[in-house]
Amino acid sequence: QQPVQSPQAVILREGEDAVINCSSSKALYSVHWYRQKHGEAPVFLMILLKGGEQKGHEKISASFNEKKQQSSLYLTASQLSYSGTYFCGTLTTDSWGKLQFGAGTQVVVTP
Amino acid sequence: NAGVTQTPKFRILKIGQSMTLQCAQDMNHNYMYWYRQDPGMGLKLIYYSVGAGITDKGEVPNGYNVSRSTTEDFPLRLELAAPSQTSVYFCASSYSISRGAGVNYGYTFGSGTRLTVV
């Protein structure tokens, strides 16, 4: 079962912050985050392993709450280049290396 | 170091025709995947492979076939194309330390094949 992402879309002004959530109904081994710009392939941002660690990529960071089976992606002081669709991908106890992707969150950053 | 290379980039097929989408990676990754992405939607797994000679079905395998004779190549075969197979197809690869550990490194995606079936 694919993870649920929220919100579906968000519009930001440059410099504003946003949070994207990813929830699973199954126990998670790890969570991946990807960004896809229009007409391009998804690009890997970061992976979070169970244990509640937090990671960062430029001013984009993420957390993973194993007990709640959810992850959040934080866009801090957003830049125009952050525009795109963000996907979380989850590895569950029975998925053995097969990422299941959420439906995506479209992020638009305006000047 | 090219990463993941997909060909062709675009293709128009008539209903009932067949074709093979090519995918090659030069990163010595053991895992390879085929996903499809319909407009405005997420990625659905078609087939995947954990190594040469080993393949398995994903969420939406009907109408497709794969083979993996080498570590580098993972072609996807469409038999009897149908309009429902109109989509963008992405090949991806990753490296995994252990199949059962659920720990994979990040996926590297190819640039995609945009397929239209008319």
mmCIF file with all atom_site columns, N, CA, C and O in Angstrom, chain B residues 13 17-21 34-38 44-48 55-67 74-90 113 115 117:
data_model
loop_
_atom_site.group_PDB
_atom_site.id
_atom_site.type_symbol
_atom_site.label_atom_id
_atom_site.label_alt_id
_atom_site.label_comp_id
_atom_site.label_asym_id
_atom_site.label_entity_id
_atom_site.label_seq_id
_atom_site.pdbx_PDB_ins_code
_atom_site.Cartn_x
_atom_site.Cartn_y
_atom_site.Cartn_z
_atom_site.occupancy
_atom_site.B_iso_or_equiv
_atom_site.pdbx_formal_charge
_atom_site.auth_seq_id
_atom_site.auth_comp_id
_atom_site.auth_asym_id
_atom_site.auth_atom_id
_atom_site.pdbx_PDB_model_num
ATOM 1   N N  . LEU B 1 13  ? 3.230  4.071   -30.497 1.00 0.00 ? 13  LEU B N  1
ATOM 2   C CA . LEU B 1 13  ? 2.906  2.701   -30.916 1.00 0.00 ? 13  LEU B CA 1
ATOM 3   C C  . LEU B 1 13  ? 1.444  2.619   -31.321 1.00 0.00 ? 13  LEU B C  1
ATOM 4   O O  . LEU B 1 13  ? 0.602  3.328   -30.751 1.00 0.00 ? 13  LEU B O  1
ATOM 5   N N  . GLN B 1 17  ? 0.837  -3.432  -31.285 1.00 0.00 ? 17  GLN B N  1
ATOM 6   C CA . GLN B 1 17  ? 2.261  -3.540  -31.587 1.00 0.00 ? 17  GLN B CA 1
ATOM 7   C C  . GLN B 1 17  ? 3.043  -3.879  -30.323 1.00 0.00 ? 17  GLN B C  1
ATOM 8   O O  . GLN B 1 17  ? 2.528  -3.748  -29.199 1.00 0.00 ? 17  GLN B O  1
ATOM 9   N N  . SER B 1 18  ? 4.274  -4.292  -30.528 1.00 0.00 ? 18  SER B N  1
ATOM 10  C CA . SER B 1 18  ? 5.145  -4.623  -29.402 1.00 0.00 ? 18  SER B CA 1
ATOM 11  C C  . SER B 1 18  ? 6.424  -3.787  -29.499 1.00 0.00 ? 18  SER B C  1
ATOM 12  O O  . SER B 1 18  ? 6.774  -3.307  -30.583 1.00 0.00 ? 18  SER B O  1
ATOM 13  N N  . MET B 1 19  ? 7.091  -3.615  -28.363 1.00 0.00 ? 19  MET B N  1
ATOM 14  C CA . MET B 1 19  ? 8.366  -2.902  -28.388 1.00 0.00 ? 19  MET B CA 1
ATOM 15  C C  . MET B 1 19  ? 9.144  -3.225  -27.123 1.00 0.00 ? 19  MET B C  1
ATOM 16  O O  . MET B 1 19  ? 8.583  -3.736  -26.140 1.00 0.00 ? 19  MET B O  1
ATOM 17  N N  . THR B 1 20  ? 10.418 -2.918  -27.174 1.00 0.00 ? 20  THR B N  1
ATOM 18  C CA . THR B 1 20  ? 11.288 -3.095  -26.016 1.00 0.00 ? 20  THR B CA 1
ATOM 19  C C  . THR B 1 20  ? 11.892 -1.758  -25.633 1.00 0.00 ? 20  THR B C  1
ATOM 20  O O  . THR B 1 20  ? 12.444 -1.051  -26.471 1.00 0.00 ? 20  THR B O  1
ATOM 21  N N  . LEU B 1 21  ? 11.729 -1.405  -24.360 1.00 0.00 ? 21  LEU B N  1
ATOM 22  C CA . LEU B 1 21  ? 12.371 -0.217  -23.810 1.00 0.00 ? 21  LEU B CA 1
ATOM 23  C C  . LEU B 1 21  ? 13.710 -0.667  -23.217 1.00 0.00 ? 21  LEU B C  1
ATOM 24  O O  . LEU B 1 21  ? 13.762 -1.602  -22.414 1.00 0.00 ? 21  LEU B O  1
ATOM 25  N N  . TRP B 1 34  ? 11.726 -0.935  -12.980 1.00 0.00 ? 34  TRP B N  1
ATOM 26  C CA . TRP B 1 34  ? 10.941 -0.222  -13.981 1.00 0.00 ? 34  TRP B CA 1
ATOM 27  C C  . TRP B 1 34  ? 9.701  0.333   -13.305 1.00 0.00 ? 34  TRP B C  1
ATOM 28  O O  . TRP B 1 34  ? 8.942  -0.401  -12.657 1.00 0.00 ? 34  TRP B O  1
ATOM 29  N N  . TYR B 1 35  ? 9.510  1.646   -13.479 1.00 0.00 ? 35  TYR B N  1
ATOM 30  C CA . TYR B 1 35  ? 8.329  2.326   -12.977 1.00 0.00 ? 35  TYR B CA 1
ATOM 31  C C  . TYR B 1 35  ? 7.597  2.968   -14.147 1.00 0.00 ? 35  TYR B C  1
ATOM 32  O O  . TYR B 1 35  ? 8.195  3.344   -15.144 1.00 0.00 ? 35  TYR B O  1
ATOM 33  N N  . ARG B 1 36  ? 6.303  3.161   -13.986 1.00 0.00 ? 36  ARG B N  1
ATOM 34  C CA . ARG B 1 36  ? 5.538  3.976   -14.903 1.00 0.00 ? 36  ARG B CA 1
ATOM 35  C C  . ARG B 1 36  ? 4.919  5.130   -14.131 1.00 0.00 ? 36  ARG B C  1
ATOM 36  O O  . ARG B 1 36  ? 4.577  4.988   -12.937 1.00 0.00 ? 36  ARG B O  1
ATOM 37  N N  . GLN B 1 37  ? 4.797  6.261   -14.814 1.00 0.00 ? 37  GLN B N  1
ATOM 38  C CA . GLN B 1 37  ? 4.220  7.437   -14.172 1.00 0.00 ? 37  GLN B CA 1
ATOM 39  C C  . GLN B 1 37  ? 3.184  8.020   -15.114 1.00 0.00 ? 37  GLN B C  1
ATOM 40  O O  . GLN B 1 37  ? 3.505  8.518   -16.194 1.00 0.00 ? 37  GLN B O  1
ATOM 41  N N  . ASP B 1 38  ? 1.944  7.961   -14.694 1.00 0.00 ? 38  ASP B N  1
ATOM 42  C CA . ASP B 1 38  ? 0.857  8.551   -15.451 1.00 0.00 ? 38  ASP B CA 1
ATOM 43  C C  . ASP B 1 38  ? 0.766  10.034  -15.117 1.00 0.00 ? 38  ASP B C  1
ATOM 44  O O  . ASP B 1 38  ? 1.202  10.454  -14.028 1.00 0.00 ? 38  ASP B O  1
ATOM 45  N N  . LYS B 1 44  ? 4.534  3.980   -10.232 1.00 0.00 ? 44  LYS B N  1
ATOM 46  C CA . LYS B 1 44  ? 4.061  2.623   -9.943  1.00 0.00 ? 44  LYS B CA 1
ATOM 47  C C  . LYS B 1 44  ? 5.107  1.619   -10.425 1.00 0.00 ? 44  LYS B C  1
ATOM 48  O O  . LYS B 1 44  ? 5.562  1.683   -11.562 1.00 0.00 ? 44  LYS B O  1
ATOM 49  N N  . LEU B 1 45  ? 5.450  0.664   -9.563  1.00 0.00 ? 45  LEU B N  1
ATOM 50  C CA . LEU B 1 45  ? 6.481  -0.314  -9.888  1.00 0.00 ? 45  LEU B CA 1
ATOM 51  C C  . LEU B 1 45  ? 5.922  -1.399  -10.799 1.00 0.00 ? 45  LEU B C  1
ATOM 52  O O  . LEU B 1 45  ? 4.899  -2.016  -10.489 1.00 0.00 ? 45  LEU B O  1
ATOM 53  N N  . ILE B 1 46  ? 6.610  -1.636  -11.920 1.00 0.00 ? 46  ILE B N  1
ATOM 54  C CA . ILE B 1 46  ? 6.168  -2.655  -12.878 1.00 0.00 ? 46  ILE B CA 1
ATOM 55  C C  . ILE B 1 46  ? 6.895  -3.978  -12.597 1.00 0.00 ? 46  ILE B C  1
ATOM 56  O O  . ILE B 1 46  ? 6.272  -5.005  -12.342 1.00 0.00 ? 46  ILE B O  1
ATOM 57  N N  . TYR B 1 47  ? 8.200  -3.956  -12.663 1.00 0.00 ? 47  TYR B N  1
ATOM 58  C CA . TYR B 1 47  ? 9.053  -5.101  -12.384 1.00 0.00 ? 47  TYR B CA 1
ATOM 59  C C  . TYR B 1 47  ? 10.329 -4.603  -11.727 1.00 0.00 ? 47  TYR B C  1
ATOM 60  O O  . TYR B 1 47  ? 10.707 -3.449  -11.885 1.00 0.00 ? 47  TYR B O  1
ATOM 61  N N  . TYR B 1 48  ? 11.003 -5.524  -11.043 1.00 0.00 ? 48  TYR B N  1
ATOM 62  C CA . TYR B 1 48  ? 12.300 -5.182  -10.497 1.00 0.00 ? 48  TYR B CA 1
ATOM 63  C C  . TYR B 1 48  ? 13.213 -6.401  -10.538 1.00 0.00 ? 48  TYR B C  1
ATOM 64  O O  . TYR B 1 48  ? 12.747 -7.530  -10.768 1.00 0.00 ? 48  TYR B O  1
ATOM 65  N N  . THR B 1 55  ? 14.344 -11.770 -11.453 1.00 0.00 ? 55  THR B N  1
ATOM 66  C CA . THR B 1 55  ? 13.373 -10.696 -11.622 1.00 0.00 ? 55  THR B CA 1
ATOM 67  C C  . THR B 1 55  ? 12.106 -11.037 -10.847 1.00 0.00 ? 55  THR B C  1
ATOM 68  O O  . THR B 1 55  ? 11.850 -12.210 -10.549 1.00 0.00 ? 55  THR B O  1
ATOM 69  N N  . ASP B 1 56  ? 11.313 -10.012 -10.569 1.00 0.00 ? 56  ASP B N  1
ATOM 70  C CA . ASP B 1 56  ? 10.064 -10.248 -9.853  1.00 0.00 ? 56  ASP B CA 1
ATOM 71  C C  . ASP B 1 56  ? 9.075  -9.148  -10.190 1.00 0.00 ? 56  ASP B C  1
ATOM 72  O O  . ASP B 1 56  ? 9.464  -8.055  -10.624 1.00 0.00 ? 56  ASP B O  1
ATOM 73  N N  . LYS B 1 57  ? 7.787  -9.455  -9.985  1.00 0.00 ? 57  LYS B N  1
ATOM 74  C CA . LYS B 1 57  ? 6.735  -8.522  -10.328 1.00 0.00 ? 57  LYS B CA 1
ATOM 75  C C  . LYS B 1 57  ? 6.602  -7.426  -9.291  1.00 0.00 ? 57  LYS B C  1
ATOM 76  O O  . LYS B 1 57  ? 6.825  -7.642  -8.099  1.00 0.00 ? 57  LYS B O  1
ATOM 77  N N  . GLY B 1 58  ? 6.180  -6.252  -9.780  1.00 0.00 ? 58  GLY B N  1
ATOM 78  C CA . GLY B 1 58  ? 5.838  -5.155  -8.899  1.00 0.00 ? 58  GLY B CA 1
ATOM 79  C C  . GLY B 1 58  ? 4.333  -5.031  -8.781  1.00 0.00 ? 58  GLY B C  1
ATOM 80  O O  . GLY B 1 58  ? 3.601  -6.029  -8.829  1.00 0.00 ? 58  GLY B O  1
ATOM 81  N N  . GLU B 1 59  ? 3.846  -3.789  -8.664  1.00 0.00 ? 59  GLU B N  1
ATOM 82  C CA . GLU B 1 59  ? 2.407  -3.554  -8.474  1.00 0.00 ? 59  GLU B CA 1
ATOM 83  C C  . GLU B 1 59  ? 1.585  -3.721  -9.747  1.00 0.00 ? 59  GLU B C  1
ATOM 84  O O  . GLU B 1 59  ? 0.429  -4.139  -9.700  1.00 0.00 ? 59  GLU B O  1
ATOM 85  N N  . VAL B 1 60  ? 2.163  -3.371  -10.907 1.00 0.00 ? 60  VAL B N  1
ATOM 86  C CA . VAL B 1 60  ? 1.390  -3.327  -12.160 1.00 0.00 ? 60  VAL B CA 1
ATOM 87  C C  . VAL B 1 60  ? 2.122  -4.071  -13.280 1.00 0.00 ? 60  VAL B C  1
ATOM 88  O O  . VAL B 1 60  ? 2.474  -3.472  -14.308 1.00 0.00 ? 60  VAL B O  1
ATOM 89  N N  . PRO B 1 61  ? 2.337  -5.386  -13.169 1.00 0.00 ? 61  PRO B N  1
ATOM 90  C CA . PRO B 1 61  ? 3.143  -6.112  -14.157 1.00 0.00 ? 61  PRO B CA 1
ATOM 91  C C  . PRO B 1 61  ? 2.406  -6.553  -15.429 1.00 0.00 ? 61  PRO B C  1
ATOM 92  O O  . PRO B 1 61  ? 3.053  -6.913  -16.418 1.00 0.00 ? 61  PRO B O  1
ATOM 93  N N  . ASN B 1 62  ? 1.062  -6.527  -15.395 1.00 0.00 ? 62  ASN B N  1
ATOM 94  C CA . ASN B 1 62  ? 0.313  -7.086  -16.528 1.00 0.00 ? 62  ASN B CA 1
ATOM 95  C C  . ASN B 1 62  ? 0.587  -6.327  -17.816 1.00 0.00 ? 62  ASN B C  1
ATOM 96  O O  . ASN B 1 62  ? 0.504  -5.106  -17.863 1.00 0.00 ? 62  ASN B O  1
ATOM 97  N N  . GLY B 1 63  ? 0.900  -7.095  -18.875 1.00 0.00 ? 63  GLY B N  1
ATOM 98  C CA . GLY B 1 63  ? 1.169  -6.508  -20.180 1.00 0.00 ? 63  GLY B CA 1
ATOM 99  C C  . GLY B 1 63  ? 2.639  -6.229  -20.436 1.00 0.00 ? 63  GLY B C  1
ATOM 100 O O  . GLY B 1 63  ? 2.997  -5.717  -21.494 1.00 0.00 ? 63  GLY B O  1
ATOM 101 N N  . TYR B 1 64  ? 3.480  -6.579  -19.453 1.00 0.00 ? 64  TYR B N  1
ATOM 102 C CA . TYR B 1 64  ? 4.917  -6.312  -19.557 1.00 0.00 ? 64  TYR B CA 1
ATOM 103 C C  . TYR B 1 64  ? 5.709  -7.578  -19.239 1.00 0.00 ? 64  TYR B C  1
ATOM 104 O O  . TYR B 1 64  ? 5.242  -8.460  -18.542 1.00 0.00 ? 64  TYR B O  1
ATOM 105 N N  . ASN B 1 65  ? 6.932  -7.612  -19.760 1.00 0.00 ? 65  ASN B N  1
ATOM 106 C CA . ASN B 1 65  ? 7.876  -8.670  -19.409 1.00 0.00 ? 65  ASN B CA 1
ATOM 107 C C  . ASN B 1 65  ? 9.271  -8.081  -19.304 1.00 0.00 ? 65  ASN B C  1
ATOM 108 O O  . ASN B 1 65  ? 9.580  -7.078  -19.954 1.00 0.00 ? 65  ASN B O  1
ATOM 109 N N  . VAL B 1 66  ? 10.108 -8.708  -18.485 1.00 0.00 ? 66  VAL B N  1
ATOM 110 C CA . VAL B 1 66  ? 11.484 -8.242  -18.328 1.00 0.00 ? 66  VAL B CA 1
ATOM 111 C C  . VAL B 1 66  ? 12.428 -9.437  -18.350 1.00 0.00 ? 66  VAL B C  1
ATOM 112 O O  . VAL B 1 66  ? 12.011 -10.593 -18.193 1.00 0.00 ? 66  VAL B O  1
ATOM 113 N N  . SER B 1 67  ? 13.676 -9.115  -18.541 1.00 0.00 ? 67  SER B N  1
ATOM 114 C CA . SER B 1 67  ? 14.742 -10.100 -18.404 1.00 0.00 ? 67  SER B CA 1
ATOM 115 C C  . SER B 1 67  ? 15.973 -9.360  -17.923 1.00 0.00 ? 67  SER B C  1
ATOM 116 O O  . SER B 1 67  ? 16.089 -8.146  -18.113 1.00 0.00 ? 67  SER B O  1
ATOM 117 N N  . PHE B 1 74  ? 18.617 -4.012  -18.326 1.00 0.00 ? 74  PHE B N  1
ATOM 118 C CA . PHE B 1 74  ? 17.322 -4.460  -17.799 1.00 0.00 ? 74  PHE B CA 1
ATOM 119 C C  . PHE B 1 74  ? 16.230 -3.981  -18.746 1.00 0.00 ? 74  PHE B C  1
ATOM 120 O O  . PHE B 1 74  ? 15.535 -3.004  -18.483 1.00 0.00 ? 74  PHE B O  1
ATOM 121 N N  . PRO B 1 75  ? 16.040 -4.665  -19.875 1.00 0.00 ? 75  PRO B N  1
ATOM 122 C CA . PRO B 1 75  ? 15.033 -4.225  -20.849 1.00 0.00 ? 75  PRO B CA 1
ATOM 123 C C  . PRO B 1 75  ? 13.615 -4.576  -20.417 1.00 0.00 ? 75  PRO B C  1
ATOM 124 O O  . PRO B 1 75  ? 13.385 -5.591  -19.755 1.00 0.00 ? 75  PRO B O  1
ATOM 125 N N  . LEU B 1 76  ? 12.682 -3.726  -20.823 1.00 0.00 ? 76  LEU B N  1
ATOM 126 C CA . LEU B 1 76  ? 11.252 -3.934  -20.545 1.00 0.00 ? 76  LEU B CA 1
ATOM 127 C C  . LEU B 1 76  ? 10.535 -4.168  -21.861 1.00 0.00 ? 76  LEU B C  1
ATOM 128 O O  . LEU B 1 76  ? 10.627 -3.355  -22.781 1.00 0.00 ? 76  LEU B O  1
ATOM 129 N N  . ARG B 1 77  ? 9.811  -5.260  -21.947 1.00 0.00 ? 77  ARG B N  1
ATOM 130 C CA . ARG B 1 77  ? 9.120  -5.642  -23.174 1.00 0.00 ? 77  ARG B CA 1
ATOM 131 C C  . ARG B 1 77  ? 7.629  -5.390  -23.021 1.00 0.00 ? 77  ARG B C  1
ATOM 132 O O  . ARG B 1 77  ? 7.014  -5.820  -22.033 1.00 0.00 ? 77  ARG B O  1
ATOM 133 N N  . LEU B 1 78  ? 7.052  -4.666  -23.974 1.00 0.00 ? 78  LEU B N  1
ATOM 134 C CA . LEU B 1 78  ? 5.609  -4.475  -24.035 1.00 0.00 ? 78  LEU B CA 1
ATOM 135 C C  . LEU B 1 78  ? 5.064  -5.359  -25.155 1.00 0.00 ? 78  LEU B C  1
ATOM 136 O O  . LEU B 1 78  ? 5.495  -5.235  -26.297 1.00 0.00 ? 78  LEU B O  1
ATOM 137 N N  . GLU B 1 79  ? 4.159  -6.232  -24.816 1.00 0.00 ? 79  GLU B N  1
ATOM 138 C CA . GLU B 1 79  ? 3.532  -7.094  -25.811 1.00 0.00 ? 79  GLU B CA 1
ATOM 139 C C  . GLU B 1 79  ? 2.102  -6.616  -26.025 1.00 0.00 ? 79  GLU B C  1
ATOM 140 O O  . GLU B 1 79  ? 1.406  -6.307  -25.068 1.00 0.00 ? 79  GLU B O  1
ATOM 141 N N  . LEU B 1 80  ? 1.673  -6.545  -27.282 1.00 0.00 ? 80  LEU B N  1
ATOM 142 C CA . LEU B 1 80  ? 0.283  -6.185  -27.596 1.00 0.00 ? 80  LEU B CA 1
ATOM 143 C C  . LEU B 1 80  ? -0.102 -4.874  -26.908 1.00 0.00 ? 80  LEU B C  1
ATOM 144 O O  . LEU B 1 80  ? -0.944 -4.855  -25.997 1.00 0.00 ? 80  LEU B O  1
ATOM 145 N N  . ALA B 1 81  ? 0.523  -3.782  -27.328 1.00 0.00 ? 81  ALA B N  1
ATOM 146 C CA . ALA B 1 81  ? 0.323  -2.486  -26.682 1.00 0.00 ? 81  ALA B CA 1
ATOM 147 C C  . ALA B 1 81  ? -1.160 -2.084  -26.652 1.00 0.00 ? 81  ALA B C  1
ATOM 148 O O  . ALA B 1 81  ? -1.903 -2.299  -27.616 1.00 0.00 ? 81  ALA B O  1
ATOM 149 N N  . ALA B 1 82  ? -1.547 -1.479  -25.533 1.00 0.00 ? 82  ALA B N  1
ATOM 150 C CA . ALA B 1 82  ? -2.917 -0.999  -25.326 1.00 0.00 ? 82  ALA B CA 1
ATOM 151 C C  . ALA B 1 82  ? -2.867 0.474   -24.909 1.00 0.00 ? 82  ALA B C  1
ATOM 152 O O  . ALA B 1 82  ? -1.864 0.922   -24.341 1.00 0.00 ? 82  ALA B O  1
ATOM 153 N N  . PRO B 1 83  ? -3.934 1.243   -25.187 1.00 0.00 ? 83  PRO B N  1
ATOM 154 C CA . PRO B 1 83  ? -3.946 2.662   -24.801 1.00 0.00 ? 83  PRO B CA 1
ATOM 155 C C  . PRO B 1 83  ? -3.654 2.885   -23.316 1.00 0.00 ? 83  PRO B C  1
ATOM 156 O O  . PRO B 1 83  ? -3.088 3.917   -22.947 1.00 0.00 ? 83  PRO B O  1
ATOM 157 N N  . SER B 1 84  ? -4.037 1.920   -22.473 1.00 0.00 ? 84  SER B N  1
ATOM 158 C CA . SER B 1 84  ? -3.791 2.051   -21.022 1.00 0.00 ? 84  SER B CA 1
ATOM 159 C C  . SER B 1 84  ? -2.305 2.040   -20.683 1.00 0.00 ? 84  SER B C  1
ATOM 160 O O  . SER B 1 84  ? -1.920 2.387   -19.559 1.00 0.00 ? 84  SER B O  1
ATOM 161 N N  . GLN B 1 85  ? -1.466 1.669   -21.639 1.00 0.00 ? 85  GLN B N  1
ATOM 162 C CA . GLN B 1 85  ? -0.024 1.659   -21.398 1.00 0.00 ? 85  GLN B CA 1
ATOM 163 C C  . GLN B 1 85  ? 0.645  2.974   -21.801 1.00 0.00 ? 85  GLN B C  1
ATOM 164 O O  . GLN B 1 85  ? 1.859  3.122   -21.687 1.00 0.00 ? 85  GLN B O  1
ATOM 165 N N  . THR B 1 86  ? -0.162 3.937   -22.234 1.00 0.00 ? 86  THR B N  1
ATOM 166 C CA . THR B 1 86  ? 0.354  5.277   -22.494 1.00 0.00 ? 86  THR B CA 1
ATOM 167 C C  . THR B 1 86  ? 0.816  5.862   -21.165 1.00 0.00 ? 86  THR B C  1
ATOM 168 O O  . THR B 1 86  ? 0.029  5.983   -20.224 1.00 0.00 ? 86  THR B O  1
ATOM 169 N N  . SER B 1 87  ? 2.090  6.214   -21.101 1.00 0.00 ? 87  SER B N  1
ATOM 170 C CA . SER B 1 87  ? 2.662  6.654   -19.833 1.00 0.00 ? 87  SER B CA 1
ATOM 171 C C  . SER B 1 87  ? 4.110  7.081   -20.050 1.00 0.00 ? 87  SER B C  1
ATOM 172 O O  . SER B 1 87  ? 4.640  6.962   -21.164 1.00 0.00 ? 87  SER B O  1
ATOM 173 N N  . VAL B 1 88  ? 4.724  7.574   -18.997 1.00 0.00 ? 88  VAL B N  1
ATOM 174 C CA . VAL B 1 88  ? 6.165  7.801   -19.012 1.00 0.00 ? 88  VAL B CA 1
ATOM 175 C C  . VAL B 1 88  ? 6.808  6.680   -18.203 1.00 0.00 ? 88  VAL B C  1
ATOM 176 O O  . VAL B 1 88  ? 6.389  6.418   -17.063 1.00 0.00 ? 88  VAL B O  1
ATOM 177 N N  . TYR B 1 89  ? 7.780  6.033   -18.777 1.00 0.00 ? 89  TYR B N  1
ATOM 178 C CA . TYR B 1 89  ? 8.430  4.893   -18.144 1.00 0.00 ? 89  TYR B CA 1
ATOM 179 C C  . TYR B 1 89  ? 9.826  5.285   -17.671 1.00 0.00 ? 89  TYR B C  1
ATOM 180 O O  . TYR B 1 89  ? 10.620 5.827   -18.425 1.00 0.00 ? 89  TYR B O  1
ATOM 181 N N  . PHE B 1 90  ? 10.075 5.016   -16.405 1.00 0.00 ? 90  PHE B N  1
ATOM 182 C CA . PHE B 1 90  ? 11.382 5.304   -15.827 1.00 0.00 ? 90  PHE B CA 1
ATOM 183 C C  . PHE B 1 90  ? 12.045 4.006   -15.393 1.00 0.00 ? 90  PHE B C  1
ATOM 184 O O  . PHE B 1 90  ? 11.444 3.178   -14.718 1.00 0.00 ? 90  PHE B O  1
ATOM 185 N N  . THR B 1 113 ? 11.174 7.323   -20.799 1.00 0.00 ? 113 THR B N  1
ATOM 186 C CA . THR B 1 113 ? 10.663 7.091   -22.155 1.00 0.00 ? 113 THR B CA 1
ATOM 187 C C  . THR B 1 113 ? 9.186  7.479   -22.148 1.00 0.00 ? 113 THR B C  1
ATOM 188 O O  . THR B 1 113 ? 8.409  6.938   -21.380 1.00 0.00 ? 113 THR B O  1
ATOM 189 N N  . LEU B 1 115 ? 5.850  7.169   -23.809 1.00 0.00 ? 115 LEU B N  1
ATOM 190 C CA . LEU B 1 115 ? 5.202  6.250   -24.746 1.00 0.00 ? 115 LEU B CA 1
ATOM 191 C C  . LEU B 1 115 ? 3.739  6.610   -24.920 1.00 0.00 ? 115 LEU B C  1
ATOM 192 O O  . LEU B 1 115 ? 3.014  6.803   -23.950 1.00 0.00 ? 115 LEU B O  1
ATOM 193 N N  . VAL B 1 117 ? 0.304  5.177   -26.952 1.00 0.00 ? 117 VAL B N  1
ATOM 194 C CA . VAL B 1 117 ? -0.301 4.077   -27.714 1.00 0.00 ? 117 VAL B CA 1
ATOM 195 C C  . VAL B 1 117 ? -1.605 4.587   -28.323 1.00 0.00 ? 117 VAL B C  1
ATOM 196 O O  . VAL B 1 117 ? -2.505 5.048   -27.601 1.00 0.00 ? 117 VAL B O  1
#
